């Protein structure tokens, strides 16, 4: 049975909003919830003691909890935090940097989408290190994922980023702070003003990219809802839904219906300016909207 996972919150939300979000997931039809900060080590809306409480609440609600780690490590203090997260993980941690793979070698983990994994040899290496699940990089076409799924190491699950603004790149610089003429070390946590990131527009006034602190994302939201049957046939075991601030539980329910009915279902209208995209799945530019242009029931 295909499972649904909620990825880590990639944005800086108010503490009450973050806690309310995780409470809402207790009754949501999801199997796995990823917790932790992936983007910026300065973000500490939820304190160190909050995370075990949230993990306990979700576990009691029947969810599998995975602790996610930073995708870009720049300081010794971040390595210390990484070690503490891995050592304290209830079952699985998500490695988003190879430093996490090395430190946690021999323990069960999820190979996150920010690791460069493009062939069976690398999958075998990660499996020997302890990987139990692999989240495919967002740019991999489904044909490639299917080939890797067919030759995967025994017992390795495959997860794909099925919904959310695409994580494209990380930088040592904070672009959100720079857009407000602020230094990274004195940012005032300005990214908290953008609960779904800061959308950038082209000269033609088309949504193009999104700034999220040191992370660059797509402006469009990847939506693989029309492709659930194809994903299942390709050997994908888990669909990752990346949190956004509005309408997320409706998105979860729509994916749950698609997974359980094995057919097309109605999908919520997009509320972010970039609309939906699904280009990477077919080997096209990520911004393409092939499924929607073919007349899918999902809105364009």
Tab-separated table of C-alpha atoms in Angstrom:
chain	number	residue	atom	x	y	z
A	1	UNK	CA	0.000	0.000	0.000
A	2	UNK	CA	1.358	3.411	-0.978
A	3	UNK	CA	1.925	5.687	2.021
A	4	UNK	CA	1.673	9.460	2.469
A	5	UNK	CA	4.362	11.467	4.230
A	6	UNK	CA	4.383	15.087	5.373
A	7	UNK	CA	7.813	16.594	4.825
A	8	UNK	CA	9.538	18.966	7.237
A	9	UNK	CA	8.196	22.514	7.352
A	10	UNK	CA	10.636	24.435	5.168
A	11	UNK	CA	9.525	27.920	6.239
A	12	UNK	CA	9.747	30.008	9.395
A	13	UNK	CA	6.297	29.889	11.008
A	14	UNK	CA	5.136	31.384	14.275
A	15	UNK	CA	5.392	28.936	17.169
A	16	UNK	CA	1.621	28.735	17.690
A	17	UNK	CA	1.062	28.146	13.978
A	18	UNK	CA	3.661	25.367	13.885
A	19	UNK	CA	2.212	23.623	16.928
A	20	UNK	CA	-1.345	23.923	15.566
A	21	UNK	CA	-0.171	22.465	12.268
A	22	UNK	CA	1.308	19.381	13.915
A	23	UNK	CA	-1.813	18.962	16.032
A	24	UNK	CA	-3.902	18.954	12.855
A	25	UNK	CA	-1.783	16.118	11.467
A	26	UNK	CA	-2.820	13.819	14.319
A	27	UNK	CA	-6.208	13.310	12.651
A	28	UNK	CA	-5.003	13.649	9.057
A	29	UNK	CA	-4.724	10.563	6.789
A	30	UNK	CA	-0.911	10.529	6.683
A	31	UNK	CA	1.453	7.741	7.696
A	32	UNK	CA	4.780	9.529	8.178
A	33	UNK	CA	5.700	12.976	9.527
A	34	UNK	CA	9.169	14.504	9.211
A	35	UNK	CA	10.178	16.921	11.986
A	36	UNK	CA	13.067	19.335	12.243
A	37	UNK	CA	14.829	22.269	10.614
A	38	UNK	CA	16.298	21.613	7.169
A	39	UNK	CA	16.994	25.119	5.843
A	40	UNK	CA	18.548	27.451	8.447
A	41	UNK	CA	20.150	26.635	11.791
A	42	UNK	CA	19.221	30.088	13.144
A	43	UNK	CA	15.520	29.265	13.031
A	44	UNK	CA	14.411	28.151	16.492
A	45	UNK	CA	10.701	28.904	16.708
A	46	UNK	CA	10.234	25.493	18.304
A	47	UNK	CA	12.681	25.000	21.168
A	48	UNK	CA	14.803	21.917	21.722
A	49	UNK	CA	12.308	20.608	24.292
A	50	UNK	CA	9.330	21.167	21.950
A	51	UNK	CA	10.393	18.613	19.354
A	52	UNK	CA	10.204	15.522	21.637
A	53	UNK	CA	6.738	16.616	22.772
A	54	UNK	CA	5.551	16.995	19.166
A	55	UNK	CA	7.126	13.659	18.220
A	56	UNK	CA	5.416	11.952	21.160
A	57	UNK	CA	2.035	13.459	20.237
A	58	UNK	CA	2.306	12.271	16.631
A	59	UNK	CA	3.569	8.831	17.601
A	60	UNK	CA	0.618	8.383	19.943
A	61	UNK	CA	-1.627	9.322	17.005
A	62	UNK	CA	-0.154	6.410	15.044
A	63	UNK	CA	2.259	8.340	12.822
A	64	UNK	CA	5.813	7.305	12.057
A	65	UNK	CA	8.089	10.181	13.076
A	66	UNK	CA	11.378	10.898	11.279
A	67	UNK	CA	13.849	13.566	12.450
A	68	UNK	CA	15.136	15.667	9.537
A	69	UNK	CA	18.598	17.255	9.564
A	70	UNK	CA	20.090	20.337	7.913
A	71	UNK	CA	20.830	20.265	4.191
A	72	UNK	CA	23.792	22.676	4.414
A	73	UNK	CA	26.232	22.437	7.327
A	74	UNK	CA	28.569	25.397	7.807
A	75	UNK	CA	29.772	25.404	11.428
A	76	UNK	CA	30.990	23.128	14.215
A	77	UNK	CA	27.909	24.044	16.244
A	78	UNK	CA	25.725	22.675	13.460
A	79	UNK	CA	27.647	19.400	13.521
A	80	UNK	CA	27.012	19.186	17.256
A	81	UNK	CA	23.305	19.746	16.695
A	82	UNK	CA	23.334	17.118	13.955
A	83	UNK	CA	24.867	14.574	16.338
A	84	UNK	CA	22.301	15.366	19.024
A	85	UNK	CA	19.415	14.986	16.554
A	86	UNK	CA	20.655	11.637	15.266
A	87	UNK	CA	21.380	10.310	18.732
A	88	UNK	CA	17.916	11.365	19.916
A	89	UNK	CA	15.919	10.196	16.895
A	90	UNK	CA	13.085	7.877	18.020
A	91	UNK	CA	13.615	5.490	15.106
A	92	UNK	CA	14.716	7.039	11.814
A	93	UNK	CA	16.520	10.247	10.982
A	94	UNK	CA	16.613	11.884	7.560
A	95	UNK	CA	20.129	12.569	6.262
A	96	UNK	CA	20.193	15.637	4.002
A	97	UNK	CA	23.984	15.981	3.987
A	98	UNK	CA	26.609	13.261	3.713
A	99	UNK	CA	27.983	14.331	7.095
A	100	UNK	CA	24.769	12.920	8.566
A	101	UNK	CA	25.225	9.689	6.600
A	102	UNK	CA	28.751	9.293	7.962
A	103	UNK	CA	27.901	10.151	11.565
A	104	UNK	CA	24.827	7.910	11.605
A	105	UNK	CA	26.391	5.005	9.714
A	106	UNK	CA	24.990	1.710	10.929
A	107	UNK	CA	21.744	3.243	12.195
A	108	UNK	CA	18.520	3.157	10.161
A	109	UNK	CA	17.916	6.384	8.250
A	110	UNK	CA	16.148	8.015	5.324
A	111	UNK	CA	18.364	9.261	2.494
A	112	UNK	CA	16.858	12.717	1.956
A	113	UNK	CA	16.145	14.525	-1.324
A	114	UNK	CA	19.169	16.820	-0.939
A	115	UNK	CA	21.697	13.993	-1.271
A	116	UNK	CA	23.096	13.463	-4.763
A	117	UNK	CA	21.844	9.974	-5.604
A	118	UNK	CA	21.482	9.068	-9.275
A	119	UNK	CA	22.473	5.427	-9.673
A	120	UNK	CA	22.165	1.963	-8.177
A	121	UNK	CA	25.742	1.949	-6.914
A	122	UNK	CA	25.058	4.937	-4.674
A	123	UNK	CA	21.794	3.394	-3.474
A	124	UNK	CA	23.657	0.208	-2.568
A	125	UNK	CA	26.281	2.233	-0.697
A	126	UNK	CA	23.609	4.073	1.294
A	127	UNK	CA	21.771	0.838	2.046
A	128	UNK	CA	24.991	-0.631	3.452
A	129	UNK	CA	25.300	2.455	5.635
A	130	UNK	CA	21.785	1.888	7.003
A	131	UNK	CA	19.347	3.567	4.591
A	132	UNK	CA	15.822	2.179	4.801
A	133	UNK	CA	14.187	4.732	2.504
A	134	UNK	CA	15.398	6.963	-0.324
A	135	UNK	CA	13.750	10.250	-1.282
A	136	UNK	CA	14.530	10.817	-4.949
A	137	UNK	CA	16.013	14.205	-5.949
A	138	UNK	CA	13.205	16.345	-7.317
A	139	UNK	CA	14.769	16.659	-10.791
A	140	UNK	CA	14.820	12.917	-11.518
A	141	UNK	CA	12.366	11.823	-14.252
A	142	UNK	CA	9.976	9.026	-13.348
A	143	UNK	CA	11.592	6.730	-15.944
A	144	UNK	CA	14.891	6.975	-14.067
A	145	UNK	CA	13.221	6.426	-10.699
A	146	UNK	CA	11.464	3.339	-12.098
A	147	UNK	CA	14.775	1.880	-13.319
A	148	UNK	CA	16.378	2.483	-9.918
A	149	UNK	CA	13.331	1.007	-8.177
A	150	UNK	CA	13.666	-2.162	-10.246
A	151	UNK	CA	17.270	-2.670	-9.098
A	152	UNK	CA	17.028	-1.223	-5.595
A	153	UNK	CA	18.632	-2.984	-2.621
A	154	UNK	CA	16.263	-5.366	-0.800
A	155	UNK	CA	14.042	-3.657	1.762
A	156	UNK	CA	14.676	-0.096	0.537
A	157	UNK	CA	11.562	2.082	0.163
A	158	UNK	CA	11.366	4.828	-2.457
A	159	UNK	CA	9.760	8.182	-1.717
A	160	UNK	CA	9.036	11.028	-4.135
A	161	UNK	CA	8.372	14.734	-3.630
A	162	UNK	CA	4.750	14.841	-4.794
A	163	UNK	CA	3.507	18.238	-3.617
A	164	UNK	CA	5.075	21.570	-2.729
A	165	UNK	CA	7.353	24.284	-3.976
A	166	UNK	CA	10.412	22.486	-5.317
A	167	UNK	CA	13.633	22.796	-3.277
A	168	UNK	CA	16.176	23.725	-5.942
A	169	UNK	CA	19.352	25.000	-4.274
A	170	UNK	CA	21.026	26.195	-1.075
A	171	UNK	CA	23.581	28.966	-0.611
A	172	UNK	CA	25.774	30.264	2.204
A	173	UNK	CA	24.044	33.619	1.642
A	174	UNK	CA	20.565	34.511	2.839
A	175	UNK	CA	18.717	35.913	-0.155
A	176	UNK	CA	15.618	36.864	1.821
A	177	UNK	CA	17.704	39.016	4.153
A	178	UNK	CA	19.591	40.526	1.208
A	179	UNK	CA	16.331	41.479	-0.493
A	180	UNK	CA	15.650	43.680	2.555
A	181	UNK	CA	19.224	45.039	2.679
A	182	UNK	CA	19.929	43.039	5.831
A	183	UNK	CA	23.050	41.065	6.687
A	184	UNK	CA	22.677	37.336	7.185
A	185	UNK	CA	23.992	37.576	10.754
A	186	UNK	CA	21.565	40.398	11.557
A	187	UNK	CA	18.551	39.275	9.529
A	188	UNK	CA	15.880	39.912	12.143
A	189	UNK	CA	14.337	36.631	10.962
A	190	UNK	CA	12.728	38.520	8.095
A	191	UNK	CA	11.890	35.191	6.421
A	192	UNK	CA	9.158	34.823	9.049
A	193	UNK	CA	7.232	37.488	7.141
A	194	UNK	CA	6.824	35.023	4.255
A	195	UNK	CA	5.126	31.814	5.498
A	196	UNK	CA	5.370	30.291	2.004
A	197	UNK	CA	8.520	32.049	0.827
A	198	UNK	CA	9.074	35.287	-1.109
A	199	UNK	CA	8.010	34.953	-4.756
A	200	UNK	CA	10.245	36.453	-7.441
A	201	UNK	CA	8.834	37.578	-10.793
A	202	UNK	CA	10.365	37.814	-14.238
A	203	UNK	CA	10.426	41.056	-16.242
A	204	UNK	CA	7.237	39.775	-17.860
A	205	UNK	CA	5.654	39.656	-14.379
A	206	UNK	CA	5.546	35.855	-14.352
A	207	UNK	CA	6.227	33.998	-11.083
A	208	UNK	CA	9.672	32.430	-11.475
A	209	UNK	CA	11.460	31.521	-8.230
A	210	UNK	CA	10.892	31.685	-4.485
A	211	UNK	CA	13.338	32.887	-1.841
A	212	UNK	CA	13.262	31.012	1.455
A	213	UNK	CA	16.230	32.228	3.466
A	214	UNK	CA	19.308	30.466	2.078
A	215	UNK	CA	17.123	28.181	-0.025
A	216	UNK	CA	15.911	28.820	-3.567
A	217	UNK	CA	12.635	27.158	-4.519
A	218	UNK	CA	10.395	27.075	-7.553
A	219	UNK	CA	7.552	29.579	-7.677
A	220	UNK	CA	5.240	26.850	-8.993
A	221	UNK	CA	4.049	24.073	-6.727
A	222	UNK	CA	4.927	20.596	-7.917
A	223	UNK	CA	1.686	18.614	-7.973
A	224	UNK	CA	1.911	14.929	-8.899
A	225	UNK	CA	-1.683	14.210	-7.889
A	226	UNK	CA	-2.696	13.361	-11.487
A	227	UNK	CA	0.157	10.817	-11.656
A	228	UNK	CA	-0.505	8.670	-8.575
A	229	UNK	CA	-1.212	5.543	-10.625
A	230	UNK	CA	1.975	6.012	-12.671
A	231	UNK	CA	4.010	6.561	-9.511
A	232	UNK	CA	2.641	3.371	-8.012
A	233	UNK	CA	3.419	1.408	-11.179
A	234	UNK	CA	6.986	2.761	-11.161
A	235	UNK	CA	7.590	1.267	-7.714
A	236	UNK	CA	7.221	4.398	-5.589
A	237	UNK	CA	6.214	3.492	-2.030
A	238	UNK	CA	5.795	6.898	-0.359
A	239	UNK	CA	4.541	10.295	-1.576
A	240	UNK	CA	5.943	13.356	0.191
A	241	UNK	CA	3.679	16.367	0.662
A	242	UNK	CA	5.613	19.494	1.625
A	243	UNK	CA	3.712	21.776	4.039
A	244	UNK	CA	2.342	25.151	3.027
A	245	UNK	CA	0.453	27.576	5.223
A	246	UNK	CA	-3.013	27.400	3.629
A	247	UNK	CA	-5.256	24.518	2.611
A	248	UNK	CA	-2.725	21.812	3.349
A	249	UNK	CA	-5.115	19.369	5.006
A	250	UNK	CA	-7.352	19.577	1.915
A	251	UNK	CA	-4.320	18.632	-0.171
A	252	UNK	CA	-3.639	15.668	2.110
A	253	UNK	CA	-7.221	14.452	1.783
A	254	UNK	CA	-7.112	14.738	-2.012
A	255	UNK	CA	-3.929	12.654	-2.195
A	256	UNK	CA	-5.396	10.143	0.244
A	257	UNK	CA	-8.443	9.718	-2.005
A	258	UNK	CA	-6.223	9.262	-5.068
A	259	UNK	CA	-4.063	6.676	-3.300
A	260	UNK	CA	-7.024	4.678	-2.027
A	261	UNK	CA	-9.352	4.928	-5.021
A	262	UNK	CA	-6.528	4.439	-7.556
A	263	UNK	CA	-8.142	7.000	-9.842
A	264	UNK	CA	-8.411	10.732	-10.541
A	265	UNK	CA	-10.062	12.854	-7.866
A	266	UNK	CA	-10.798	16.535	-7.509
A	267	UNK	CA	-7.884	18.655	-6.319
A	268	UNK	CA	-7.924	22.039	-4.535
A	269	UNK	CA	-7.300	25.159	-6.574
A	270	UNK	CA	-3.776	26.594	-6.231
A	271	UNK	CA	-3.525	29.634	-3.973
A	272	UNK	CA	0.146	30.488	-4.550
A	273	UNK	CA	0.948	32.727	-7.551
A	274	UNK	CA	3.036	30.138	-9.408
A	275	UNK	CA	0.222	27.620	-9.931
A	276	UNK	CA	1.033	23.929	-10.398
A	277	UNK	CA	3.835	22.188	-12.288
A	278	UNK	CA	4.962	18.610	-12.992
A	279	UNK	CA	7.628	18.940	-15.693
A	280	UNK	CA	10.488	17.072	-14.029
A	281	UNK	CA	8.430	13.891	-13.878
A	282	UNK	CA	8.483	13.573	-17.666
A	283	UNK	CA	12.056	14.776	-18.159
A	284	UNK	CA	11.021	18.305	-19.151
A	285	UNK	CA	11.778	21.628	-17.468
A	286	UNK	CA	10.479	21.560	-13.919
A	287	UNK	CA	8.243	24.566	-14.523
A	288	UNK	CA	6.265	22.731	-17.228
A	289	UNK	CA	2.647	21.773	-16.579
A	290	UNK	CA	2.210	18.853	-18.933
A	291	UNK	CA	-0.462	16.911	-17.058
A	292	UNK	CA	-2.622	19.963	-16.561
A	293	UNK	CA	-2.280	21.060	-20.167
A	294	UNK	CA	-3.541	17.626	-21.240
A	295	UNK	CA	-6.838	18.330	-19.527
A	296	UNK	CA	-6.371	16.635	-16.173
A	297	UNK	CA	-9.183	17.127	-13.697
A	298	UNK	CA	-6.704	18.939	-11.476
A	299	UNK	CA	-6.970	22.719	-12.052
A	300	UNK	CA	-4.370	24.401	-14.302
